[in-house]
Short mmCIF file of C-alpha atoms in Angstrom, two decimals:
data_model
loop_
_atom_site.label_atom_id
_atom_site.label_comp_id
_atom_site.label_asym_id
_atom_site.label_seq_id
_atom_site.Cartn_x
_atom_site.Cartn_y
_atom_site.Cartn_z
CA UNK A 83 26.51 -10.77 23.23
CA UNK A 84 28.29 -14.12 23.40
CA UNK A 85 27.21 -16.42 20.60
CA UNK A 86 26.39 -19.16 23.12
CA UNK A 87 23.69 -16.94 24.58
CA UNK A 88 22.39 -16.06 21.12
CA UNK A 89 22.16 -19.75 20.18
CA UNK A 90 20.39 -20.77 23.38
CA UNK A 91 17.62 -23.38 22.79
CA UNK A 92 18.42 -23.65 19.06
CA UNK A 93 18.40 -27.26 17.81
CA UNK A 94 21.14 -28.10 15.29
CA UNK A 95 21.11 -30.76 12.58
CA UNK A 96 24.89 -30.87 12.61
CA UNK A 97 27.14 -31.08 15.68
CA UNK A 98 29.09 -27.83 15.58
CA UNK A 99 31.66 -26.70 18.07
CA UNK A 100 30.41 -23.44 19.55
CA UNK A 101 33.32 -21.04 19.99
CA UNK A 102 33.49 -18.05 22.29
CA UNK A 103 32.51 -15.26 19.90
CA UNK A 104 30.96 -11.87 20.49
CA UNK A 105 28.01 -11.17 18.21
CA UNK A 106 27.25 -7.48 17.66
CA UNK A 107 24.33 -7.89 15.25
CA UNK A 108 22.15 -10.39 13.40
CA UNK A 109 21.18 -10.13 9.74
CA UNK A 110 19.42 -12.21 7.09
CA UNK A 111 20.36 -9.73 4.32
CA UNK A 112 24.01 -10.02 3.35
CA UNK A 113 24.09 -6.35 2.32
CA UNK A 114 23.34 -5.35 5.92
CA UNK A 115 26.02 -7.54 7.48
CA UNK A 116 28.57 -5.70 9.62
CA UNK A 117 31.69 -6.82 11.44
CA UNK A 118 30.99 -9.52 14.05
CA UNK A 119 27.54 -10.31 12.65
CA UNK A 120 25.63 -13.59 12.73
CA UNK A 121 24.18 -14.19 9.26
CA UNK A 122 21.01 -16.28 8.90
CA UNK A 123 20.55 -17.82 5.44
CA UNK A 124 16.85 -18.10 4.59
CA UNK A 125 15.41 -19.84 1.54
CA UNK A 126 12.81 -17.35 0.30
CA UNK A 127 10.38 -17.23 -2.60
CA UNK A 128 12.65 -15.10 -4.81
CA UNK A 129 16.06 -15.31 -3.15
CA UNK A 130 17.97 -18.05 -1.38
CA UNK A 131 20.14 -16.65 1.39
CA UNK A 132 22.48 -19.63 1.13
CA UNK A 133 23.74 -18.15 -2.16
CA UNK A 134 24.90 -15.05 -0.26
CA UNK A 135 26.86 -16.74 2.52
CA UNK A 136 30.22 -15.94 0.92
CA UNK A 137 29.20 -12.29 0.52
CA UNK A 138 28.10 -12.17 4.17
CA UNK A 139 31.45 -13.56 5.33
CA UNK A 140 33.34 -11.05 3.18
CA UNK A 141 31.33 -8.26 4.80
CA UNK A 142 32.19 -9.36 8.34
CA UNK A 143 29.93 -12.26 9.37
CA UNK A 144 31.69 -14.43 11.97
CA UNK A 145 29.09 -17.23 12.06
CA UNK A 146 26.36 -18.59 9.79
CA UNK A 147 22.99 -20.23 10.49
CA UNK A 148 21.34 -22.05 7.60
CA UNK A 149 19.24 -25.03 6.50
CA UNK A 150 21.35 -26.59 3.76
CA UNK A 151 24.32 -28.86 4.06
CA UNK A 152 27.50 -27.16 2.89
CA UNK A 153 29.43 -28.88 0.12
CA UNK A 154 32.71 -27.62 1.51
CA UNK A 155 33.72 -26.26 4.94
CA UNK A 156 33.22 -22.57 5.62
CA UNK A 157 35.95 -20.34 7.13
CA UNK A 158 33.53 -19.49 9.97
CA UNK A 159 31.30 -21.71 12.17
CA UNK A 160 28.18 -23.03 10.42
CA UNK A 161 25.09 -24.01 12.41
CA UNK A 162 22.63 -26.09 10.42
CA UNK A 163 18.97 -25.93 11.51
CA UNK A 164 15.68 -27.41 10.33
CA UNK A 165 13.98 -24.06 9.65
CA UNK A 166 15.95 -20.83 9.29
CA UNK A 167 12.91 -18.57 9.68
CA UNK A 168 11.91 -20.14 12.98
CA UNK A 169 15.52 -20.05 14.15
CA UNK A 170 15.80 -16.37 13.22
CA UNK A 171 12.85 -15.58 15.50
CA UNK A 172 14.44 -17.45 18.43
CA UNK A 173 17.87 -15.95 17.76
CA UNK A 174 16.37 -12.46 17.61
CA UNK A 175 14.50 -12.96 20.87
CA UNK A 176 17.68 -14.23 22.56
CA UNK A 177 19.78 -11.38 21.16
CA UNK A 178 17.33 -8.74 22.46
CA UNK A 179 16.86 -10.51 25.84
CA UNK A 180 13.32 -11.86 25.24
CA UNK A 181 11.75 -8.39 25.01
CA UNK A 182 8.12 -9.55 24.66
CA UNK A 183 8.18 -10.69 28.30
CA UNK A 184 8.33 -7.11 29.60
CA UNK A 185 5.04 -6.07 27.94
CA UNK A 186 1.37 -6.93 28.02
CA UNK A 187 1.00 -8.43 24.53
CA UNK A 188 -2.19 -8.35 22.42
CA UNK A 189 -2.38 -9.90 18.94
CA UNK A 190 -5.22 -9.30 16.46
CA UNK A 191 -5.70 -11.50 13.41
CA UNK A 192 -8.44 -11.96 10.80
CA UNK A 193 -9.20 -10.97 7.22
CA UNK A 194 -11.03 -7.71 7.96
CA UNK A 195 -11.11 -5.38 10.96
CA UNK A 196 -7.58 -5.89 12.29
CA UNK A 197 -6.49 -2.29 11.87
CA UNK A 198 -9.61 -0.65 13.29
CA UNK A 199 -9.65 -3.05 16.24
CA UNK A 200 -6.01 -2.34 17.10
CA UNK A 201 -6.59 1.43 16.94
CA UNK A 202 -9.63 1.11 19.21
CA UNK A 203 -7.61 -1.02 21.63
CA UNK A 204 -4.84 1.57 21.74
CA UNK A 205 -7.38 4.32 22.44
CA UNK A 206 -9.06 2.33 25.22
CA UNK A 207 -5.83 1.42 27.00
CA UNK A 208 -4.36 4.91 26.74
CA UNK A 209 -7.56 6.42 28.11
CA UNK A 210 -6.87 4.40 31.26
CA UNK A 211 -3.32 5.64 31.63
CA UNK A 212 -1.37 2.84 29.94
CA UNK A 213 1.16 3.62 27.22
CA UNK A 214 0.92 1.55 24.04
CA UNK A 215 3.17 0.40 21.27
CA UNK A 216 1.12 -0.34 18.16
CA UNK A 217 2.41 -2.39 15.24
CA UNK A 218 0.30 -2.62 12.10
CA UNK A 219 -0.43 -1.79 8.48
CA UNK A 220 -1.13 1.94 8.85
CA UNK A 221 1.79 2.92 11.07
CA UNK A 222 3.95 1.77 13.94
CA UNK A 223 3.88 3.78 17.15
CA UNK A 224 6.68 3.18 19.64
CA UNK A 225 7.24 5.29 22.76
CA UNK A 226 4.80 7.86 21.38
CA UNK A 227 6.65 8.22 18.07
CA UNK A 228 4.88 7.54 14.76
CA UNK A 229 6.91 5.53 12.27
CA UNK A 230 6.05 4.32 8.78
CA UNK A 231 4.88 0.74 8.43
CA UNK A 232 6.68 -1.42 5.87
CA UNK A 233 4.59 -4.54 6.46
CA UNK A 234 1.52 -5.37 8.55
CA UNK A 235 3.76 -7.46 10.83
CA UNK A 236 7.54 -6.82 10.68
CA UNK A 237 10.06 -9.63 10.27
CA UNK A 238 11.07 -11.32 13.52
CA UNK A 239 14.40 -9.50 13.77
CA UNK A 240 12.82 -6.06 13.38
CA UNK A 241 9.92 -7.04 15.62
CA UNK A 242 12.16 -8.05 18.50
CA UNK A 243 14.23 -4.90 18.03
CA UNK A 244 11.04 -2.81 18.31
CA UNK A 245 9.91 -4.71 21.41
CA UNK A 246 13.33 -4.20 22.97
CA UNK A 247 13.26 -0.47 22.21
CA UNK A 248 9.71 0.00 23.48
CA UNK A 249 9.23 1.30 27.00
CA UNK A 250 5.44 1.11 26.68
CA UNK A 251 3.19 -0.92 28.97
CA UNK A 252 1.19 -2.63 26.24
CA UNK A 253 2.05 -3.89 22.75
CA UNK A 254 -0.90 -4.19 20.33
CA UNK A 255 -0.14 -5.97 17.06
CA UNK A 256 -1.86 -6.78 13.83
CA UNK A 257 -0.74 -10.32 13.01
CA UNK A 258 -1.06 -11.21 9.34
CA UNK A 259 -1.32 -14.71 7.90
CA UNK A 260 1.94 -14.11 6.04
CA UNK A 261 3.63 -13.29 9.35
CA UNK A 262 2.37 -16.51 10.90
CA UNK A 263 3.37 -18.61 7.89
CA UNK A 264 6.84 -17.04 7.91
CA UNK A 265 7.37 -17.42 11.68
CA UNK A 266 7.72 -13.67 12.23
CA UNK A 267 5.99 -13.86 15.63
CA UNK A 268 7.54 -17.18 16.62
CA UNK A 269 8.44 -17.25 20.31
CA UNK A 270 6.23 -14.33 21.34
CA UNK A 271 3.74 -15.02 24.13
CA UNK A 272 0.43 -13.13 24.14
CA UNK A 273 -1.89 -12.11 26.97
CA UNK A 274 -4.80 -11.93 24.54
CA UNK A 275 -5.35 -12.96 20.92
CA UNK A 276 -8.36 -11.75 18.92
CA UNK A 277 -9.93 -13.34 15.82
CA UNK A 278 -12.11 -10.86 13.91
CA UNK A 279 -13.32 -12.96 10.94
CA UNK A 280 -12.08 -14.87 7.93
CA UNK A 281 -13.07 -14.64 4.28
CA UNK A 282 -11.62 -15.13 0.80
CA UNK A 283 -8.19 -13.44 0.67
CA UNK A 284 -4.50 -14.23 0.06
CA UNK A 285 -5.28 -17.54 -1.62
CA UNK A 286 -2.52 -16.80 -4.12
CA UNK A 287 -0.17 -17.32 -1.16
CA UNK A 288 -1.95 -19.92 0.98
CA UNK A 289 -3.57 -21.95 -1.80
CA UNK A 290 -6.89 -22.60 -0.08
CA UNK A 291 -9.23 -21.18 2.56
CA UNK A 292 -8.47 -24.23 4.71
CA UNK A 293 -4.74 -23.49 4.73
CA UNK A 294 -5.42 -19.78 5.24
CA UNK A 295 -7.56 -20.64 8.30
CA UNK A 296 -5.04 -23.08 9.77
CA UNK A 297 -2.32 -20.46 9.40
CA UNK A 298 -4.42 -17.87 11.25
CA UNK A 299 -5.17 -20.43 13.97
CA UNK A 300 -1.45 -20.77 14.77
CA UNK A 301 -1.53 -17.48 16.64
CA UNK A 302 -3.67 -18.99 19.38
CA UNK A 303 -0.96 -21.54 20.18
CA UNK A 304 1.12 -18.63 21.46
CA UNK A 305 -1.09 -17.54 24.34
CA UNK A 306 0.47 -17.30 27.78
CA UNK A 307 -0.65 -19.84 30.37
CA UNK A 308 -3.39 -17.47 31.55
CA UNK A 309 -3.86 -15.83 28.17
CA UNK A 310 -7.29 -15.36 26.62
CA UNK A 311 -8.63 -15.97 23.13
CA UNK A 312 -11.48 -13.70 21.97
CA UNK A 313 -13.30 -15.07 18.94
CA UNK A 314 -16.03 -13.66 16.70
CA UNK A 315 -18.04 -16.82 16.00
CA UNK A 316 -20.40 -15.31 13.42
CA UNK A 317 -18.56 -17.05 10.57
CA UNK A 318 -18.07 -20.78 10.13
CA UNK A 319 -14.34 -20.25 10.59
CA UNK A 320 -14.82 -18.43 13.88
CA UNK A 321 -17.11 -21.19 15.12
CA UNK A 322 -14.56 -23.79 14.13
CA UNK A 323 -11.67 -21.96 15.78
CA UNK A 324 -13.63 -21.52 19.01
CA UNK A 325 -14.49 -25.22 19.05
CA UNK A 326 -10.85 -26.16 18.44
CA UNK A 327 -9.66 -23.96 21.28
CA UNK A 328 -12.26 -25.30 23.68
CA UNK A 329 -11.17 -28.87 22.89
CA UNK A 330 -7.60 -27.85 23.72
CA UNK A 331 -8.77 -26.27 27.00
CA UNK A 332 -7.67 -22.80 25.89
CA UNK A 333 -9.34 -19.99 27.85
CA UNK A 334 -11.66 -18.72 25.10
CA UNK A 335 -14.45 -16.14 24.95
CA UNK A 336 -16.97 -15.93 22.13
CA UNK A 337 -18.70 -12.91 20.57
CA UNK A 338 -21.81 -13.26 18.41
CA UNK A 339 -24.92 -11.60 17.15
CA UNK A 340 -26.29 -14.80 15.63
CA UNK A 341 -25.57 -17.46 18.24
CA UNK A 342 -25.42 -17.96 21.99
CA UNK A 343 -22.07 -16.64 23.16
CA UNK A 344 -20.13 -15.33 26.14
CA UNK A 345 -20.78 -11.84 24.79
CA UNK A 346 -23.94 -11.32 22.74
CA UNK A 347 -24.57 -8.34 20.43
CA UNK A 348 -28.20 -7.16 20.41
CA UNK A 349 -30.22 -4.29 18.94
CA UNK A 350 -27.66 -2.90 16.51
CA UNK A 351 -28.47 0.58 15.25
CA UNK A 352 -26.30 2.14 12.58
CA UNK A 353 -26.57 5.53 10.97
CA UNK A 354 -23.80 8.13 11.01
CA UNK A 355 -23.02 6.59 14.41
CA UNK A 356 -23.43 3.01 15.56
CA UNK A 357 -24.72 1.55 18.79
CA UNK A 358 -25.60 -1.85 20.19
CA UNK A 359 -26.43 -3.67 23.36
CA UNK A 360 -23.68 -6.05 24.48
CA UNK A 361 -24.82 -8.70 26.95
CA UNK A 362 -22.35 -10.75 28.98
CA UNK A 363 -23.80 -14.10 29.98
CA UNK A 364 -22.80 -13.54 33.60
CA UNK A 365 -23.12 -9.76 33.92
CA UNK A 366 -25.26 -6.74 33.15
CA UNK A 367 -26.30 -5.35 29.79
CA UNK A 368 -23.82 -2.87 28.35
CA UNK A 369 -24.55 -0.09 25.84
CA UNK A 370 -21.86 0.44 23.19
CA UNK A 371 -21.82 3.68 21.23
CA UNK A 372 -19.33 4.43 18.45
CA UNK A 373 -19.03 7.56 16.31
CA UNK A 374 -18.58 5.48 13.16
CA UNK A 375 -21.25 3.89 10.96
CA UNK A 376 -21.52 0.22 10.12
CA UNK A 377 -22.35 -3.01 11.88
CA UNK A 378 -18.81 -4.23 11.18
CA UNK A 379 -17.46 -1.43 13.36
CA UNK A 380 -19.73 -2.56 16.21
CA UNK A 381 -17.98 -5.93 15.99
CA UNK A 382 -14.57 -4.22 16.02
CA UNK A 383 -15.54 -2.11 19.04
CA UNK A 384 -17.02 -5.09 20.88
CA UNK A 385 -13.87 -7.15 20.33
CA UNK A 386 -11.71 -4.34 21.70
CA UNK A 387 -14.06 -3.79 24.64
CA UNK A 388 -14.00 -7.49 25.57
CA UNK A 389 -10.19 -7.54 25.44
CA UNK A 390 -10.07 -4.48 27.69
CA UNK A 391 -12.48 -5.85 30.28
CA UNK A 392 -10.84 -9.30 30.29
CA UNK A 393 -7.40 -7.72 30.77
CA UNK A 394 -8.55 -5.74 33.78
CA UNK A 395 -9.59 -2.32 32.53
CA UNK A 396 -12.43 -0.38 34.14
CA UNK A 397 -15.81 -1.20 32.59
CA UNK A 398 -17.44 2.25 32.66
CA UNK A 399 -14.29 4.00 31.43
CA UNK A 400 -14.14 1.58 28.51
CA UNK A 401 -17.71 2.41 27.48
CA UNK A 402 -17.17 6.16 27.75
CA UNK A 403 -13.88 5.92 25.84
CA UNK A 404 -15.55 4.17 22.90
CA UNK A 405 -17.65 7.31 22.37
CA UNK A 406 -14.52 9.43 21.87
CA UNK A 407 -12.75 7.16 19.39
CA UNK A 408 -12.13 9.24 16.24
CA UNK A 409 -11.38 6.54 13.68
CA UNK A 410 -8.39 5.34 11.67
CA UNK A 411 -6.63 7.05 8.74
CA UNK A 412 -7.82 5.37 5.55
CA UNK A 413 -10.29 3.08 7.32
CA UNK A 414 -13.82 4.29 6.64
CA UNK A 415 -12.41 7.83 6.62
CA UNK A 416 -15.25 10.20 5.69
CA UNK A 417 -15.25 13.54 3.87
CA UNK A 418 -18.12 15.90 3.06
CA UNK A 419 -18.79 17.22 -0.44
CA UNK A 420 -21.87 19.50 -0.53
CA UNK A 421 -23.80 17.08 1.67
CA UNK A 422 -22.49 13.96 -0.07
CA UNK A 423 -20.36 11.56 1.98
CA UNK A 424 -17.05 10.43 0.48
CA UNK A 425 -15.42 7.40 2.13
CA UNK A 426 -11.84 6.19 1.69
CA UNK A 427 -11.34 2.64 2.93
CA UNK A 428 -8.81 -0.16 2.65
CA UNK A 429 -11.55 -2.68 1.77
CA UNK A 430 -10.12 -5.22 -0.67
CA UNK A 431 -12.31 -8.32 -0.29
CA UNK A 432 -15.91 -9.11 -1.17
CA UNK A 433 -16.85 -9.22 2.51
CA UNK A 434 -15.28 -5.85 3.26
CA UNK A 435 -17.09 -4.36 0.23
CA UNK A 436 -20.33 -5.67 1.67
CA UNK A 437 -19.58 -4.15 5.10
CA UNK A 438 -18.89 -0.73 3.59
CA UNK A 439 -21.72 -0.54 1.07
CA UNK A 440 -24.30 -1.90 3.50
CA UNK A 441 -23.19 0.70 6.04
CA UNK A 442 -24.15 3.38 3.51
CA UNK A 443 -27.53 1.74 2.99
CA UNK A 444 -28.23 1.76 6.73
CA UNK A 445 -27.38 5.45 6.64
CA UNK A 446 -30.12 5.82 4.00
CA UNK A 447 -27.80 6.81 1.17
CA UNK A 448 -29.74 8.19 -1.80
CA UNK A 449 -27.25 6.60 -4.16
CA UNK A 450 -23.93 4.77 -3.81
CA UNK A 451 -20.94 5.04 -6.16
CA UNK A 452 -17.93 2.78 -5.77
CA UNK A 453 -14.40 3.12 -7.22
CA UNK A 454 -11.96 0.21 -6.93
CA UNK A 455 -9.31 -1.81 -8.76
CA UNK A 456 -6.90 -4.72 -8.43
CA UNK A 457 -3.15 -4.95 -7.96
CA UNK A 458 -0.81 -6.90 -10.19
CA UNK A 459 -1.22 -10.68 -9.88
CA UNK A 460 -2.49 -10.76 -6.28
CA UNK A 461 -5.19 -13.34 -5.51
CA UNK A 462 -7.06 -13.20 -8.80
CA UNK A 463 -9.57 -15.77 -7.54
CA UNK A 464 -11.40 -13.21 -5.39
CA UNK A 465 -11.91 -10.57 -8.08
CA UNK A 466 -15.14 -11.76 -9.69
CA UNK A 467 -16.88 -11.98 -6.31
CA UNK A 468 -15.74 -8.42 -5.50
CA UNK A 469 -17.25 -7.13 -8.75
CA UNK A 470 -20.45 -9.06 -8.08
CA UNK A 471 -20.83 -7.55 -4.60
CA UNK A 472 -20.19 -4.02 -5.82
CA UNK A 473 -22.52 -4.40 -8.81
CA UNK A 474 -25.32 -5.66 -6.56
CA UNK A 475 -24.99 -3.10 -3.74
CA UNK A 476 -23.90 0.10 -5.48
CA UNK A 477 -25.86 2.26 -7.91
CA UNK A 478 -22.79 2.87 -10.03
CA UNK A 479 -19.30 1.39 -9.81
CA UNK A 480 -16.04 2.17 -11.58
CA UNK A 481 -13.27 -0.35 -12.19
CA UNK A 482 -9.94 1.42 -12.37
CA UNK A 483 -6.22 0.74 -12.13
CA UNK A 484 -4.54 0.25 -8.78
CA UNK A 485 -0.76 0.33 -8.36
CA UNK A 486 0.86 -1.94 -10.95
CA UNK A 487 4.47 -3.10 -10.95
CA UNK A 488 4.43 -6.64 -12.39
CA UNK A 489 1.44 -6.27 -14.77
CA UNK A 490 1.16 -3.74 -17.59
CA UNK A 491 -1.76 -1.26 -17.62
CA UNK A 492 -3.00 -2.69 -20.91
CA UNK A 493 -3.07 -6.23 -19.52
CA UNK A 494 -4.93 -5.08 -16.41
CA UNK A 495 -7.44 -3.17 -18.54
CA UNK A 496 -8.14 -6.38 -20.47
CA UNK A 497 -8.66 -8.14 -17.15
CA UNK A 498 -11.10 -5.42 -16.03
CA UNK A 499 -13.05 -5.76 -19.28
CA UNK A 500 -13.27 -9.51 -18.79
CA UNK A 501 -14.43 -9.12 -15.18
CA UNK A 502 -17.01 -6.54 -16.17
CA UNK A 503 -18.47 -8.82 -18.83
CA UNK A 504 -18.47 -11.96 -16.67
CA UNK A 505 -19.32 -10.61 -13.21
CA UNK A 506 -20.60 -7.06 -13.63
CA UNK A 507 -23.70 -5.35 -14.93
CA UNK A 508 -24.84 -2.18 -16.68
CA UNK A 509 -24.05 -0.08 -13.60
CA UNK A 510 -20.33 -0.60 -14.20
CA UNK A 511 -17.77 1.41 -16.14
CA UNK A 512 -14.01 1.30 -16.56
CA UNK A 513 -11.80 4.34 -16.12
CA UNK A 514 -8.09 3.90 -16.68
CA UNK A 515 -6.76 6.68 -14.47
CA UNK A 516 -7.52 6.18 -10.78
CA UNK A 517 -7.56 9.87 -9.85
CA UNK A 518 -9.90 10.69 -12.74
CA UNK A 519 -12.22 7.86 -11.67
CA UNK A 520 -12.34 9.33 -8.15
CA UNK A 521 -12.87 12.85 -9.48
CA UNK A 522 -15.77 11.80 -11.74
CA UNK A 523 -17.49 9.83 -8.97
CA UNK A 524 -17.28 12.73 -6.54
CA UNK A 525 -18.42 15.38 -9.02
CA UNK A 526 -21.48 13.29 -9.94
CA UNK A 527 -22.58 13.03 -6.33
CA UNK A 528 -25.37 15.09 -4.79
CA UNK A 529 -26.56 15.72 -1.26
CA UNK A 530 -27.32 12.44 0.46
CA UNK A 531 -25.18 10.37 -1.92
CA UNK A 532 -22.24 8.21 -0.80
CA UNK A 533 -19.02 7.60 -2.75
CA UNK A 534 -16.62 4.81 -1.76
CA UNK A 535 -12.98 4.72 -2.85
CA UNK A 536 -11.57 1.40 -1.72
CA UNK A 537 -8.47 -0.77 -1.86
CA UNK A 538 -5.69 1.52 -0.68
CA UNK A 539 -6.82 3.38 2.43
CA UNK A 540 -4.02 5.72 3.47
CA UNK A 541 -1.36 4.02 1.31
CA UNK A 542 0.75 6.17 -0.99
CA UNK A 543 0.50 5.70 -4.76
CA UNK A 544 3.36 3.85 -6.42
CA UNK A 545 2.23 4.86 -9.92
CA UNK A 546 1.74 8.34 -11.34
CA UNK A 547 -1.79 9.49 -12.22
CA UNK A 548 -3.39 12.47 -13.92
CA UNK A 549 -4.08 14.54 -10.80
CA UNK A 550 -1.12 15.79 -8.74
CA UNK A 551 -1.93 13.57 -5.76
CA UNK A 552 -0.05 10.86 -3.88
CA UNK A 553 -2.91 8.87 -2.29
CA UNK A 554 -6.66 8.29 -2.44
CA UNK A 555 -7.11 10.55 0.58
CA UNK A 556 -5.13 13.34 -1.05
CA UNK A 557 -7.09 12.88 -4.30
CA UNK A 558 -10.42 13.21 -2.50
CA UNK A 559 -9.19 16.31 -0.66
CA UNK A 560 -7.84 17.79 -3.90
CA UNK A 561 -11.11 17.26 -5.79
CA UNK A 562 -13.19 18.73 -2.96
CA UNK A 563 -10.92 21.77 -2.74
CA UNK A 564 -10.80 22.23 -6.51
CA UNK A 565 -14.46 21.38 -7.06
CA UNK A 566 -14.91 24.14 -9.59
CA UNK A 567 -11.70 23.37 -11.51
CA UNK A 568 -11.80 21.10 -14.54
CA UNK A 569 -8.97 18.59 -14.85
CA UNK A 570 -6.66 19.33 -17.78
CA UNK A 571 -6.34 15.63 -18.53
CA UNK A 572 -8.92 14.04 -20.79
CA UNK A 573 -10.84 11.48 -18.74
CA UNK A 574 -9.86 8.02 -19.99
CA UNK A 575 -13.11 6.20 -19.35
CA UNK A 576 -15.51 4.10 -21.29
CA UNK A 577 -18.69 2.14 -20.70
CA UNK A 578 -19.45 -1.48 -21.46
CA UNK A 579 -20.86 -0.48 -24.85
CA UNK A 580 -17.49 1.01 -25.82
CA UNK A 581 -15.37 -1.99 -24.85
CA UNK A 582 -15.44 -3.63 -28.28
CA UNK A 583 -13.85 -0.58 -29.89
CA UNK A 584 -11.16 -0.55 -27.22
CA UNK A 585 -10.27 -4.14 -28.00
#
């Protein structure tokens, strides 16, 4: 593609002469530069792409886009911009011929529920004959092909490449706050944007809940002219977002159980399955049934249903399709162990803990055990609240190690001891090895008990543990299959009374 087409609508801080060049690829990683590439230098948290401009040129870059003023002229054209990340998104869209315009686009953002909502949406649309590309944290599905997910929302270059490659009718995306802050979805226009909820998370990155909220709210600036915002207003942040959008005359629809809304949830029943009455202020009462427990899943299903009906899908087919939704890998994924229910879930916030553990209570669990941990240095400010929620709602909880790369196991164990003393109670214990913690919790369970293993969902382990397993799901399956086999490893666990000797 001619570089003039690639640079269309890009604003420059310098006044470069734009030559007639053919650009065969775009890259922001100098190691991936090929002949006739355009290299975009991005100032990141760990690396500054401007330091790799010379390497990019040596590898074949014929033009450079960057933010910083060059001290000396480059041997190739240099286009200086205000924000390299935003420019990368526009350049990528231009290079791939604005691929988002050929799809119906749906974006889902929020702290909890994004993944389940996108999977439900995909199921509902496909049940009505529409093919779907899905982009999210569990997997990417393009043209019917499952592909591993590297990030919840890919970088803008990869995202536009996927959209260009997709021949599907609909694109359903999880949109993370990191993606919005880093302009990964810049330039995309959405037919519908959904806001599930917002709670304490990622404050190590955003600094405050206010900034986290304002970052999430950016997505709703990218609706098409006739696009629709669908907002769960049962949190203060949802109420605030809905009010903001109404003031800006954005076509917005509200969902609530607690307040008057465009769509009102009534009479929620939750056991092994969930059901509720959904009342549209202008239409008939609708009965939602979902083969998953938990009030939070009713919200997820209702959000997906509203998006479907507002985007023109058949009402009755939507309701019947909800009954056949089978769930999401690693999201409230349930296993049976002699009448006990074992759940693997990605829950990693206090609110998501509450959703999960309360779902077990509504299912009349005889007892609840909970296994969870924390990763490296991520958002330490939310940890005490997570322990408090688990200690109040579970009958026994186990703090254990999650994948660690930047923090040593001994340092994390000291952190767990501190959290247990300051935020926990006598129901808590600490077990160093994650797979042993899962094994012990399962083997203690009896008929009618529930065991939750949270924090990773279907993610693969990055560390090595005692049992020969590569994920929480595989560990649960291994323990159930080998229920009569004793682990050869000595369980590395201790109770609060033993913590002084450990120290």
